[in-house]
mmCIF file of C-alpha atoms in Angstrom:
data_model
loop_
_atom_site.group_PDB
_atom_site.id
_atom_site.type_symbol
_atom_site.label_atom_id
_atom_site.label_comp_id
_atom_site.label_asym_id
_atom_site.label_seq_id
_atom_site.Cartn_x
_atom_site.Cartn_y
_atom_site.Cartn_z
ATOM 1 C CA UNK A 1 0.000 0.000 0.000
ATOM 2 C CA UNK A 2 1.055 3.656 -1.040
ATOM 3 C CA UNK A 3 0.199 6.194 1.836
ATOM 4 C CA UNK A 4 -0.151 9.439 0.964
ATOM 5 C CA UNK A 5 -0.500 12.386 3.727
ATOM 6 C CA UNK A 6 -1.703 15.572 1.863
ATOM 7 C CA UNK A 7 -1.950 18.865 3.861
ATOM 8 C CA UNK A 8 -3.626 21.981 1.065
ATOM 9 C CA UNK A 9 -6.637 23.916 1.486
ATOM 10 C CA UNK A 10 -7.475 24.487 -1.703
ATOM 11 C CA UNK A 11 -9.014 21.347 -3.918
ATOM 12 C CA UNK A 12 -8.174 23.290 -7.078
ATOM 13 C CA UNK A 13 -5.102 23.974 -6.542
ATOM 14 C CA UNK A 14 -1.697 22.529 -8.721
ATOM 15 C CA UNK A 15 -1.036 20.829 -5.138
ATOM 16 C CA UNK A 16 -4.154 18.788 -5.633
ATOM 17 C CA UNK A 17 -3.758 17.729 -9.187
ATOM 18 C CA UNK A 18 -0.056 16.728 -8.063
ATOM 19 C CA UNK A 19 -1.599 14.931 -5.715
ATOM 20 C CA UNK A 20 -4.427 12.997 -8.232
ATOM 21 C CA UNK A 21 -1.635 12.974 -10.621
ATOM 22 C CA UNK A 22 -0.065 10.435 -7.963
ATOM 23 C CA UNK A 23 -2.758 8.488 -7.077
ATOM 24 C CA UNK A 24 -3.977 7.978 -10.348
ATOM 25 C CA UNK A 25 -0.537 6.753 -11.761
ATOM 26 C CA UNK A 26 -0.142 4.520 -8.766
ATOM 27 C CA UNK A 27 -3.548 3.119 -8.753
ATOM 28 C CA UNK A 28 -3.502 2.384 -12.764
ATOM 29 C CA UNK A 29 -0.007 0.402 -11.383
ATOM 30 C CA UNK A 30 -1.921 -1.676 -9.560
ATOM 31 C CA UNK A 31 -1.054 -0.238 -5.845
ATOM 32 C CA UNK A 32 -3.242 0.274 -2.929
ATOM 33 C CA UNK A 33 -3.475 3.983 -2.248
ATOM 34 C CA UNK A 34 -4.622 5.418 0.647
ATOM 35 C CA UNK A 35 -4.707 9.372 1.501
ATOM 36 C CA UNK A 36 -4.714 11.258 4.719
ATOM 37 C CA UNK A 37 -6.053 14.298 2.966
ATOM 38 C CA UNK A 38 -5.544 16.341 6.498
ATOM 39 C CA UNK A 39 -7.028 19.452 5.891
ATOM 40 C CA UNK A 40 -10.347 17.524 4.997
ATOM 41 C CA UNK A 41 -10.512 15.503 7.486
ATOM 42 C CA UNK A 42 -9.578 18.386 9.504
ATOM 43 C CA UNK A 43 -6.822 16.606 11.843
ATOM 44 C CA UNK A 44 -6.302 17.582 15.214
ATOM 45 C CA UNK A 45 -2.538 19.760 14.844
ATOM 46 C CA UNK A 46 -2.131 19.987 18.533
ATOM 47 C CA UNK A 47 -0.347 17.283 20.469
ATOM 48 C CA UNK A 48 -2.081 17.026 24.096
ATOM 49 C CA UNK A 49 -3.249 15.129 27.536
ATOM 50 C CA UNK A 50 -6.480 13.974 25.316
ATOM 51 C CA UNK A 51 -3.729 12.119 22.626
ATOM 52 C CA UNK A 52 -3.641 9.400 25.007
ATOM 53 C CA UNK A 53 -6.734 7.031 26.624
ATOM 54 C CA UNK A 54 -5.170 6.604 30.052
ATOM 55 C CA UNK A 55 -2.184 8.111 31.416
ATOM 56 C CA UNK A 56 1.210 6.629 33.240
ATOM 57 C CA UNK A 57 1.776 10.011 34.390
ATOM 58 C CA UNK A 58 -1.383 12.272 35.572
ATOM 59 C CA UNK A 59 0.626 14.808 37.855
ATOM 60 C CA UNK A 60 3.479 15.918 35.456
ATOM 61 C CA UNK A 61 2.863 15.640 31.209
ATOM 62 C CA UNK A 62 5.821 14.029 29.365
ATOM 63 C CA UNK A 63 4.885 13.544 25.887
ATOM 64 C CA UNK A 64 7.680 11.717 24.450
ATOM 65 C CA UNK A 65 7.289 9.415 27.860
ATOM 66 C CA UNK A 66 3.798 9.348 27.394
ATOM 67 C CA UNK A 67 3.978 8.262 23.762
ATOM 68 C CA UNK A 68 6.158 5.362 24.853
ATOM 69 C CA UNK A 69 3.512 4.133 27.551
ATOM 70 C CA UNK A 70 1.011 4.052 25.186
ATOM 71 C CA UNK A 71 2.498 2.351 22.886
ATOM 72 C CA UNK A 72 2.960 -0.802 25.191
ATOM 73 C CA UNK A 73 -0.445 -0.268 26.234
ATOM 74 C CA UNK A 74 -2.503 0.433 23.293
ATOM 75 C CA UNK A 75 -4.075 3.492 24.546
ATOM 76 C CA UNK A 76 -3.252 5.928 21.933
ATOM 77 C CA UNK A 77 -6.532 8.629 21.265
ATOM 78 C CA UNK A 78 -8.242 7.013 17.870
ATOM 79 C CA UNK A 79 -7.723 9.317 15.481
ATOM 80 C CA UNK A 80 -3.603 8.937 16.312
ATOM 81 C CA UNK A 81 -4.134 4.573 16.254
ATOM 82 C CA UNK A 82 -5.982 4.958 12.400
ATOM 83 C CA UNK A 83 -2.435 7.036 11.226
ATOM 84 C CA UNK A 84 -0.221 4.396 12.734
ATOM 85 C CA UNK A 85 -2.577 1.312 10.981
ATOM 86 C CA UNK A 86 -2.021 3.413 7.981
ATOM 87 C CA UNK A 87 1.954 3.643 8.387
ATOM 88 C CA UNK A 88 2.248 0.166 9.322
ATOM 89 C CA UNK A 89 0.623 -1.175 6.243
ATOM 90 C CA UNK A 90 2.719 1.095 4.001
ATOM 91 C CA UNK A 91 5.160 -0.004 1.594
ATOM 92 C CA UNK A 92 5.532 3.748 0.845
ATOM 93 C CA UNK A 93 4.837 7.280 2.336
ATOM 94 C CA UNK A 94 4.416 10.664 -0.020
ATOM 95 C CA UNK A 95 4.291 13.649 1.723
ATOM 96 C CA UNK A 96 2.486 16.463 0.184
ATOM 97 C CA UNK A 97 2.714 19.989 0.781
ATOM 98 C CA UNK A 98 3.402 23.682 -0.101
ATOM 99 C CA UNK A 99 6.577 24.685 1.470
ATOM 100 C CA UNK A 100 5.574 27.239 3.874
ATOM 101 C CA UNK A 101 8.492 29.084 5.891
ATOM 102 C CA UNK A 102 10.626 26.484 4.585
ATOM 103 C CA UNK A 103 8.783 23.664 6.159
ATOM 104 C CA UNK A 104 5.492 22.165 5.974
ATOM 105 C CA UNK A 105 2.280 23.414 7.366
ATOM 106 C CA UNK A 106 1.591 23.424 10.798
ATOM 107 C CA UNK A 107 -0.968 20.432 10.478
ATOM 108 C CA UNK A 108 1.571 18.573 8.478
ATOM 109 C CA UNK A 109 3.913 18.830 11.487
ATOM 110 C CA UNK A 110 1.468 17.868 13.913
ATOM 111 C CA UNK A 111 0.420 15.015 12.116
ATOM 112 C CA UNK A 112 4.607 13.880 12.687
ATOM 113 C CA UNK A 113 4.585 15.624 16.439
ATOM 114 C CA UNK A 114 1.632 12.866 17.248
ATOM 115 C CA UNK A 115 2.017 10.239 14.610
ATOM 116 C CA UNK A 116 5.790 9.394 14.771
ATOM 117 C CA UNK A 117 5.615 8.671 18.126
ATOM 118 C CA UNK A 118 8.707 7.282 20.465
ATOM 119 C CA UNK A 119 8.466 3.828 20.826
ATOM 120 C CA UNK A 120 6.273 3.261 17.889
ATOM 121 C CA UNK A 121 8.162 5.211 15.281
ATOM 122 C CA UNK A 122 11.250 5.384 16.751
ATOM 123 C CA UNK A 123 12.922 4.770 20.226
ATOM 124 C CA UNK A 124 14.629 7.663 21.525
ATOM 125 C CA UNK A 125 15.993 5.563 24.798
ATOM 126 C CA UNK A 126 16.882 2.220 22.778
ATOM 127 C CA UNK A 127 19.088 3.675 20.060
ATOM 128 C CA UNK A 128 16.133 3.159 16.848
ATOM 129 C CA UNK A 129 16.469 6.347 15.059
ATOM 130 C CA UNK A 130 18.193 6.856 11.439
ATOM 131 C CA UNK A 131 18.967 3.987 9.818
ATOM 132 C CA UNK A 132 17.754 1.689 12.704
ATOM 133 C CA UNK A 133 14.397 3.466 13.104
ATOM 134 C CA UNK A 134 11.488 1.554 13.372
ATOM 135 C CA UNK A 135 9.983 2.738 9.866
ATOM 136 C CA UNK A 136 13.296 1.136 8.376
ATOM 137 C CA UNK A 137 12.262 -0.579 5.139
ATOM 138 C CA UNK A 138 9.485 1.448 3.989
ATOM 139 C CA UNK A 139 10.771 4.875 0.989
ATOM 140 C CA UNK A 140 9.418 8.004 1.540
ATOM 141 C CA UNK A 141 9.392 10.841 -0.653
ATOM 142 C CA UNK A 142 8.528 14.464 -0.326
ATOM 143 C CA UNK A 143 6.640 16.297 -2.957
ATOM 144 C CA UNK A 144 6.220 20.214 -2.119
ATOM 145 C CA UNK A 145 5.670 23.251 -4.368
ATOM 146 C CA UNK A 146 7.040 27.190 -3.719
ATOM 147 C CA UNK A 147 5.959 30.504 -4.395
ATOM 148 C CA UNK A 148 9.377 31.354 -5.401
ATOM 149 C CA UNK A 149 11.044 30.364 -8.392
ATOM 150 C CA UNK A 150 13.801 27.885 -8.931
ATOM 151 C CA UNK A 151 17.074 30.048 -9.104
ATOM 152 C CA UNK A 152 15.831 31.646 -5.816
ATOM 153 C CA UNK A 153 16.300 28.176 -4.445
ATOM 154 C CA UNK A 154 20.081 27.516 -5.828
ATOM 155 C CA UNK A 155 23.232 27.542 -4.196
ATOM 156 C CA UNK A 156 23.706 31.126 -5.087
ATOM 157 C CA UNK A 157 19.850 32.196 -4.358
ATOM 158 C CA UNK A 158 18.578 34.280 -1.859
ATOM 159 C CA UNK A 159 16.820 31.340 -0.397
ATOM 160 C CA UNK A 160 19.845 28.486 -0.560
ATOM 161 C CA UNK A 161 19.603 25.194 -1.917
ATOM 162 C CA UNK A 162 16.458 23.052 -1.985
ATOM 163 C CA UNK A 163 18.453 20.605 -0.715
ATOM 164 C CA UNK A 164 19.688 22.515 3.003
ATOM 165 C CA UNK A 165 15.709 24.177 3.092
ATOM 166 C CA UNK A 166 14.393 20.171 3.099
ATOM 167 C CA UNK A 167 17.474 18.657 5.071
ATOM 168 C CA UNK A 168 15.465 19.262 8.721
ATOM 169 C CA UNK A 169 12.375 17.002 6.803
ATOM 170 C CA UNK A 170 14.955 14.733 4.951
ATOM 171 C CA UNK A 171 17.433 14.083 7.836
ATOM 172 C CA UNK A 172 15.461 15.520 11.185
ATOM 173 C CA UNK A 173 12.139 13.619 10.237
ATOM 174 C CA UNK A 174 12.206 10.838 7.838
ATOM 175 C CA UNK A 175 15.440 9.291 7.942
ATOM 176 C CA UNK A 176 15.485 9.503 11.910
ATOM 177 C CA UNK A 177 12.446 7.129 11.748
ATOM 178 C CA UNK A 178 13.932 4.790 9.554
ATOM 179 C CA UNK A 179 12.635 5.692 6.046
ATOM 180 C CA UNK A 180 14.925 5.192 2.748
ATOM 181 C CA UNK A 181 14.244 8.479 1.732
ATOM 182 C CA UNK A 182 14.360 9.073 -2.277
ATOM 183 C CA UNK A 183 15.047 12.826 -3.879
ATOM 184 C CA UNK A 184 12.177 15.287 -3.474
ATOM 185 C CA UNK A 185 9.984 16.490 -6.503
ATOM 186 C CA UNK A 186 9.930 19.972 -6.371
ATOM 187 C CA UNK A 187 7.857 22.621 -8.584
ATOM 188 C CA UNK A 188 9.043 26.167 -8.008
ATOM 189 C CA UNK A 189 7.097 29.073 -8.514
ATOM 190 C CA UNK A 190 3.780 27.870 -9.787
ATOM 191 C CA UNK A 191 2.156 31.369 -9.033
ATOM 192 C CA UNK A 192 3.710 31.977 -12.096
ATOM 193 C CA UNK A 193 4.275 29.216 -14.368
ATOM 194 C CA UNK A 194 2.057 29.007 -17.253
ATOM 195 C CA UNK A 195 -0.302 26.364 -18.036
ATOM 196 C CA UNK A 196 1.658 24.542 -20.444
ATOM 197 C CA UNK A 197 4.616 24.119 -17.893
ATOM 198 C CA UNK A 198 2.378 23.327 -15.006
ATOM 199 C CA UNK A 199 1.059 20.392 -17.391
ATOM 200 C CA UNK A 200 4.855 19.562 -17.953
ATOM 201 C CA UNK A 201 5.430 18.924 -14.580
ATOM 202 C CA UNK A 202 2.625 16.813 -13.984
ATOM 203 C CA UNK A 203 3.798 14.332 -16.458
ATOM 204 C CA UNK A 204 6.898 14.574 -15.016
ATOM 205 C CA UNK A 205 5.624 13.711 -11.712
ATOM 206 C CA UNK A 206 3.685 10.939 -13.047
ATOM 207 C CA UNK A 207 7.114 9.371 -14.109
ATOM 208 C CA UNK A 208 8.924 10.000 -11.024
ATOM 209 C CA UNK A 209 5.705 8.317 -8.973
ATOM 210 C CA UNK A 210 5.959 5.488 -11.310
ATOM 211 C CA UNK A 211 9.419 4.928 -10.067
ATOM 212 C CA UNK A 212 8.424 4.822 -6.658
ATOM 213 C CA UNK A 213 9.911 1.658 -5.465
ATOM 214 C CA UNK A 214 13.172 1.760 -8.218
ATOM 215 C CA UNK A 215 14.665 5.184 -7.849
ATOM 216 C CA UNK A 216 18.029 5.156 -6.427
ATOM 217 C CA UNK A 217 17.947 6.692 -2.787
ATOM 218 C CA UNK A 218 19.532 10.094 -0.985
ATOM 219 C CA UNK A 219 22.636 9.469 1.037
ATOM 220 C CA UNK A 220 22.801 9.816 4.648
ATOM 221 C CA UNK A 221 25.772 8.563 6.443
ATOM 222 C CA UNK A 222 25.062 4.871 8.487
ATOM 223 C CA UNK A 223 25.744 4.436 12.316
ATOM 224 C CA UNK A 224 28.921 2.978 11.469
ATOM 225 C CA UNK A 225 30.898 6.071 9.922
ATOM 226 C CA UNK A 226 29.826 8.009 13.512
ATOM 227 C CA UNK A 227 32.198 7.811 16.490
ATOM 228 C CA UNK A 228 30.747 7.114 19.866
ATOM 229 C CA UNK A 229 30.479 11.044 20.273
ATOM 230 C CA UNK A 230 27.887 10.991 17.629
ATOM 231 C CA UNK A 231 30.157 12.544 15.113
ATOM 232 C CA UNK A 232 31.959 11.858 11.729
ATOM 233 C CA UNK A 233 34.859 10.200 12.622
ATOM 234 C CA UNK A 234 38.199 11.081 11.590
ATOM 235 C CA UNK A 235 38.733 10.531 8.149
ATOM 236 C CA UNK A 236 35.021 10.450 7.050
ATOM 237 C CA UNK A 237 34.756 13.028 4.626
ATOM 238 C CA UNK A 238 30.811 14.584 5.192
ATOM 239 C CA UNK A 239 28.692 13.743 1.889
ATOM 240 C CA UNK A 240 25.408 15.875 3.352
ATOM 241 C CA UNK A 241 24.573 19.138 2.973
ATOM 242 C CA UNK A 242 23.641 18.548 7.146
ATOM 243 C CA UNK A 243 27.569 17.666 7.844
ATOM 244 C CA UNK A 244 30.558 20.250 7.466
ATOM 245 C CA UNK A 245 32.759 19.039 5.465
ATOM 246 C CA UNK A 246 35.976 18.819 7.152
ATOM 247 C CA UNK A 247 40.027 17.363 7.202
ATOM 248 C CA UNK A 248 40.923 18.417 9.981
ATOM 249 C CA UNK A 249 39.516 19.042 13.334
ATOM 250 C CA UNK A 250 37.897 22.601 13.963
ATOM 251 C CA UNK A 251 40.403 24.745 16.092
ATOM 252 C CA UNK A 252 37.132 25.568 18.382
ATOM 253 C CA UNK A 253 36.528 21.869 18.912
ATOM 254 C CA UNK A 254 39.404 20.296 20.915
ATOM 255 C CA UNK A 255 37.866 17.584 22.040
ATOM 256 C CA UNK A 256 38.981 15.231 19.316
ATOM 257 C CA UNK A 257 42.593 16.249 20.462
ATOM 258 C CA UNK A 258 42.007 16.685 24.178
ATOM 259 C CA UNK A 259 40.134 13.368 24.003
ATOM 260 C CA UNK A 260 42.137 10.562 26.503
ATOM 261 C CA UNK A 261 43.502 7.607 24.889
ATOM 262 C CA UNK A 262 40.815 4.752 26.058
ATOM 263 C CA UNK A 263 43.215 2.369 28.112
ATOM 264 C CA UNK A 264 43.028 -1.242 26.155
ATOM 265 C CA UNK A 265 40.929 -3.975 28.245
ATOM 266 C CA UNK A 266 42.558 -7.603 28.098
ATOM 267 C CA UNK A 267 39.605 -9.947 29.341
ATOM 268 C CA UNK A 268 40.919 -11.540 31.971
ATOM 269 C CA UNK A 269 39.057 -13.250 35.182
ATOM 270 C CA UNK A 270 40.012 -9.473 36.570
ATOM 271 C CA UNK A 271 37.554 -7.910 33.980
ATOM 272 C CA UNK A 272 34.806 -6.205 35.779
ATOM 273 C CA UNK A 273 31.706 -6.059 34.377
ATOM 274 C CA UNK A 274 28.720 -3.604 34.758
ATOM 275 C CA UNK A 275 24.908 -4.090 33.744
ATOM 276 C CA UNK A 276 22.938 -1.164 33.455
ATOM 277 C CA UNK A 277 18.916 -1.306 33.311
ATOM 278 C CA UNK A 278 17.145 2.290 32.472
ATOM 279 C CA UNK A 279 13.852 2.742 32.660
ATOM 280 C CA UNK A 280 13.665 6.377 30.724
ATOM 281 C CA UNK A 281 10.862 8.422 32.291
ATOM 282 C CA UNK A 282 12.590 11.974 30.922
ATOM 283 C CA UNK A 283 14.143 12.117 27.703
ATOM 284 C CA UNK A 284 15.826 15.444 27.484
ATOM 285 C CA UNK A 285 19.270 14.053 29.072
ATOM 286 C CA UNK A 286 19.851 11.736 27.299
ATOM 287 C CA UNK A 287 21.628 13.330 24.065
ATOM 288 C CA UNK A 288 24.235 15.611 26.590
ATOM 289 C CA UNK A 289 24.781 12.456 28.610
ATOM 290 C CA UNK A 290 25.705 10.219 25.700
ATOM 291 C CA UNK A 291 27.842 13.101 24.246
ATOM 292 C CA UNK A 292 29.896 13.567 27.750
ATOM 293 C CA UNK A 293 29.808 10.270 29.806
ATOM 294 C CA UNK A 294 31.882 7.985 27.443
ATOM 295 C CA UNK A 295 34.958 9.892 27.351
ATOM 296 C CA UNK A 296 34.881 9.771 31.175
ATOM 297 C CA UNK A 297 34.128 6.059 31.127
ATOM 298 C CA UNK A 298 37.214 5.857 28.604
ATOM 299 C CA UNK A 299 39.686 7.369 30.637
ATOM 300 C CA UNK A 300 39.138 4.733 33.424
ATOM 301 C CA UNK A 301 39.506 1.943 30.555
ATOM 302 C CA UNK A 302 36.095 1.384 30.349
ATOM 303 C CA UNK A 303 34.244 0.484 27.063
ATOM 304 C CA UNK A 304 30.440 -0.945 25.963
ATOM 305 C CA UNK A 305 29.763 -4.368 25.133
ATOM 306 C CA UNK A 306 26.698 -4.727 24.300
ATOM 307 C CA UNK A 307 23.609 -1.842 24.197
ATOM 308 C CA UNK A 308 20.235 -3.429 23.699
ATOM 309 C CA UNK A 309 17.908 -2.347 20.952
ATOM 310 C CA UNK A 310 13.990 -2.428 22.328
ATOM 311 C CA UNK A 311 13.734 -4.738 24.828
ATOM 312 C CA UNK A 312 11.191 -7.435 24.925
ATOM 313 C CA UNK A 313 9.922 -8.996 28.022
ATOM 314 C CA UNK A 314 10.034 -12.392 28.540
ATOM 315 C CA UNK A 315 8.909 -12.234 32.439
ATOM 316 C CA UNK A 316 7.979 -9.672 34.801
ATOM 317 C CA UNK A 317 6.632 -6.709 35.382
ATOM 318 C CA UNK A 318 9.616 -4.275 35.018
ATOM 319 C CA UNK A 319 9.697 -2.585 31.529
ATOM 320 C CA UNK A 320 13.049 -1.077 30.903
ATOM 321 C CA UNK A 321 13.539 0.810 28.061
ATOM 322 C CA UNK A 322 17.238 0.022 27.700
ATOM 323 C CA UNK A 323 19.928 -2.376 28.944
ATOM 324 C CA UNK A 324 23.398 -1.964 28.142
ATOM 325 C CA UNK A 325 26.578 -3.701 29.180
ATOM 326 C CA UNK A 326 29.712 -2.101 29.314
ATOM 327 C CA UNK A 327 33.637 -3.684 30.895
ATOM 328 C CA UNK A 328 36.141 -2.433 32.665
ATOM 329 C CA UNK A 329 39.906 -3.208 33.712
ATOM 330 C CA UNK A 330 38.720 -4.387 37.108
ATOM 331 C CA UNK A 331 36.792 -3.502 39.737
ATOM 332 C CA UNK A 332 38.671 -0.760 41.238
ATOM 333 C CA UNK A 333 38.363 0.860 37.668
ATOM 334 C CA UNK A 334 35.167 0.551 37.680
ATOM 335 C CA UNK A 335 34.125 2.338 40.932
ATOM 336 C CA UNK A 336 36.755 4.860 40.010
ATOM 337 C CA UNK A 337 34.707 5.585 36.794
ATOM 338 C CA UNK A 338 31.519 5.887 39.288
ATOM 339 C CA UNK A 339 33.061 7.924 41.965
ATOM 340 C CA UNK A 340 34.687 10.486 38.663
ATOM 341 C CA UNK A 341 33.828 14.251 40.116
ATOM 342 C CA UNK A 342 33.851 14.941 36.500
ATOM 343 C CA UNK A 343 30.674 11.524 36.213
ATOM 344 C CA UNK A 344 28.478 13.163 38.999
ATOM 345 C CA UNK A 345 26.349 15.888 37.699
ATOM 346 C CA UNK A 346 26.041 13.070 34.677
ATOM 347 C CA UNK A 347 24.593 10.519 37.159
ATOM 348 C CA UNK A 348 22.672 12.804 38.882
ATOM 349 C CA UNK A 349 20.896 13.821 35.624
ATOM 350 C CA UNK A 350 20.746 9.740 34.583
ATOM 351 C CA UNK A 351 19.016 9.313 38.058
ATOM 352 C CA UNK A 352 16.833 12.315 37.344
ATOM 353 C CA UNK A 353 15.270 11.094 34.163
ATOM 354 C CA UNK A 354 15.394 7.324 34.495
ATOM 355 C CA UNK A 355 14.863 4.388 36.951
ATOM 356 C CA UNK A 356 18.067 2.502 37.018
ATOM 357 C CA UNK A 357 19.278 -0.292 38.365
ATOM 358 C CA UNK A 358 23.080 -1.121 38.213
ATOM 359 C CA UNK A 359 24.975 -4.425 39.440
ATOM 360 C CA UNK A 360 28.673 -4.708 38.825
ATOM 361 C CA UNK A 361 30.211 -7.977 38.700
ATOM 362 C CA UNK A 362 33.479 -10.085 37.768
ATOM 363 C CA UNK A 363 33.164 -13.311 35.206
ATOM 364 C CA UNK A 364 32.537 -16.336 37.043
ATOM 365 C CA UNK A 365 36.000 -18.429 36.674
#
């Protein structure tokens, strides 16, 4: 099936032939095509308390947290659960817009705010986001019009590149959920294109539509070409227009030279060993913790082992979002890694935003 969201006003507008230009194509294909037509169906923007049937927190609102809850729990409000049956049926996702203020329209946005929610879409706390996202296997493509006309939109134009205005929706949106994501069809200035040109480009959409599921892909760098910092590492020349392209460190950023050489770990019946379980309950931490704690961990020779993905529950009643494994010289190293002045306001913020539970241990001989 071929889901297409649609946010314009207007049915006679060129952004509603685009978008029977596309479903026509695709159905005469043979595809399933469903639209989320939002305007017309007038779809609730705002993302709130009543997005959610029952609540695991009723004193203090975390969305993100809440999103994750009702995922396990199938409680999501109705008109959220009918968008996610859609998505998970999908072979395919168009989304179709007018570029307003370089993005898409508010209702657009909220459809992603409440729609692309953590633990269904992605898990924030369990490392499923770009290319491990849970929409991973299913292309997306955007298709957007502009007011302004295409040289405005060049390297050289007042506005920049179409490519840097759609990065946030390409990179920040899709891709973090998983999505191949193929090149965006883009009609500038239809205000002022003439009929014969705006006819062009619905052929040529028809074609590219066509193509759906055989059009080579955009390029986004994988996992594996990131450091544990979350950044390109040495030697990875940047290939987006989201990455600075760089050979050398930035003077401002010393950290790649200030960074301590990670002592090696020889495992040995002296290895210590420490098991973390989180149970996330406040997201907002977590990206400054994983971009400080490690080189800490590092200097005291400790490194991860293994970092679970989303966990599954065999027994119990615990759900953590997260388990992760990580070794150590010994034991002493370990505690010295826990005990780190520099570690504190880290675990402090850890302990504020999760439930944890941590056992250290040495291998059994």
């Amino acid at each position: 099936m071929i889901l297409i969201v649609y946010a314009h006003h207007e049915p006679t507008s060129f952004n509603h032939a685009l978008l029977e230009t596309a479903r026509n194509t695709l159905l005469r294909q043979g595809h399933e095509v469903e639209v989320s037509d939002l305007y017309a169906m007038n779809f609730e923007a705002r993302a709130s308390r009543s997005d959610f049937q029952e609540m695991r927190d009723s004193v203090r609102f975390g969305y993100s947290r809440e999103q994750y809850y009702a995922n396990r729990t199938g409680s999501f409000a109705s008109d959220i659960a009918v968008e996610m049956d859609k998505l998970r049926r999908a072979d395919a996702v168009i989304f179709q817009f007018p570029l307003w203020w370089f993005s898409m329209p508010a209702i657009m946005k909220g459809w992603v705010d409440r729609v692309f929610a953590n633990g269904f879409a992605y898990g924030g706390s369990t490392g499923q986001f770009f290319e491990r996202g849970m929409m991973a296997g299913k292309r997306a493509m955007i298709c957007t019009t502009t007011g302004g006309p295409s040289y405005t939109f060049s390297p050289a134009g007042m506005c920049g590149s179409m490519e840097a205005a759609l990065w946030p929706i390409h990179n920040g949106i899709l891709r973090f959920v998983g999505f191949d994501v193929l090149p965006p069809f883009v009609v500038n200035g239809v205000d002022i294109l003439d009929r014969e040109t705006l006819s062009a480009a619905l052929d040529a959409y028809a074609q590219r539509v066509s193509r759906l599921q055989e059009d080579e892909l955009m390029f986004f760098h994988p996992w594996s070409d990131y450091a544990g910092d979350m950044r390109l590492k040495p030697g990875i020349q940047a290939r987006t227009i989201g990455q600075l392209a760089r050979s050398e460190p930035d003077e401002a950023d010393t950290s790649v030279d200030e960074k301590p050489a990670a002592i090696p770990i020889l495992e040995t019946d002296m290895t210590a060993y420490m098991t973390v379980v989180l149970t996330v309950t406040d997201t907002e931490w977590i990206g400054e913790y994983i971009r400080h704690v490690p080189p800490i961990m590092e200097r005291h020779g400790g490194r991860p082992v293994t970092v679970s993905g989303l966990v599954d529950v065999l027994e119990g009643d615990v759900i953590p979002s997260q388990i992760a494994h990580f070794a150590f010289p010994n034991m002493e190293a370990l505690n010295a890694f826990m005990e780190d002045p520099e570690y504190l306001p880290w675990k402090e913020a850890r302990q504020a935003g999760a439930n944890t539970l941590i056992f250290a241990f040495n291998a059994a001989k």
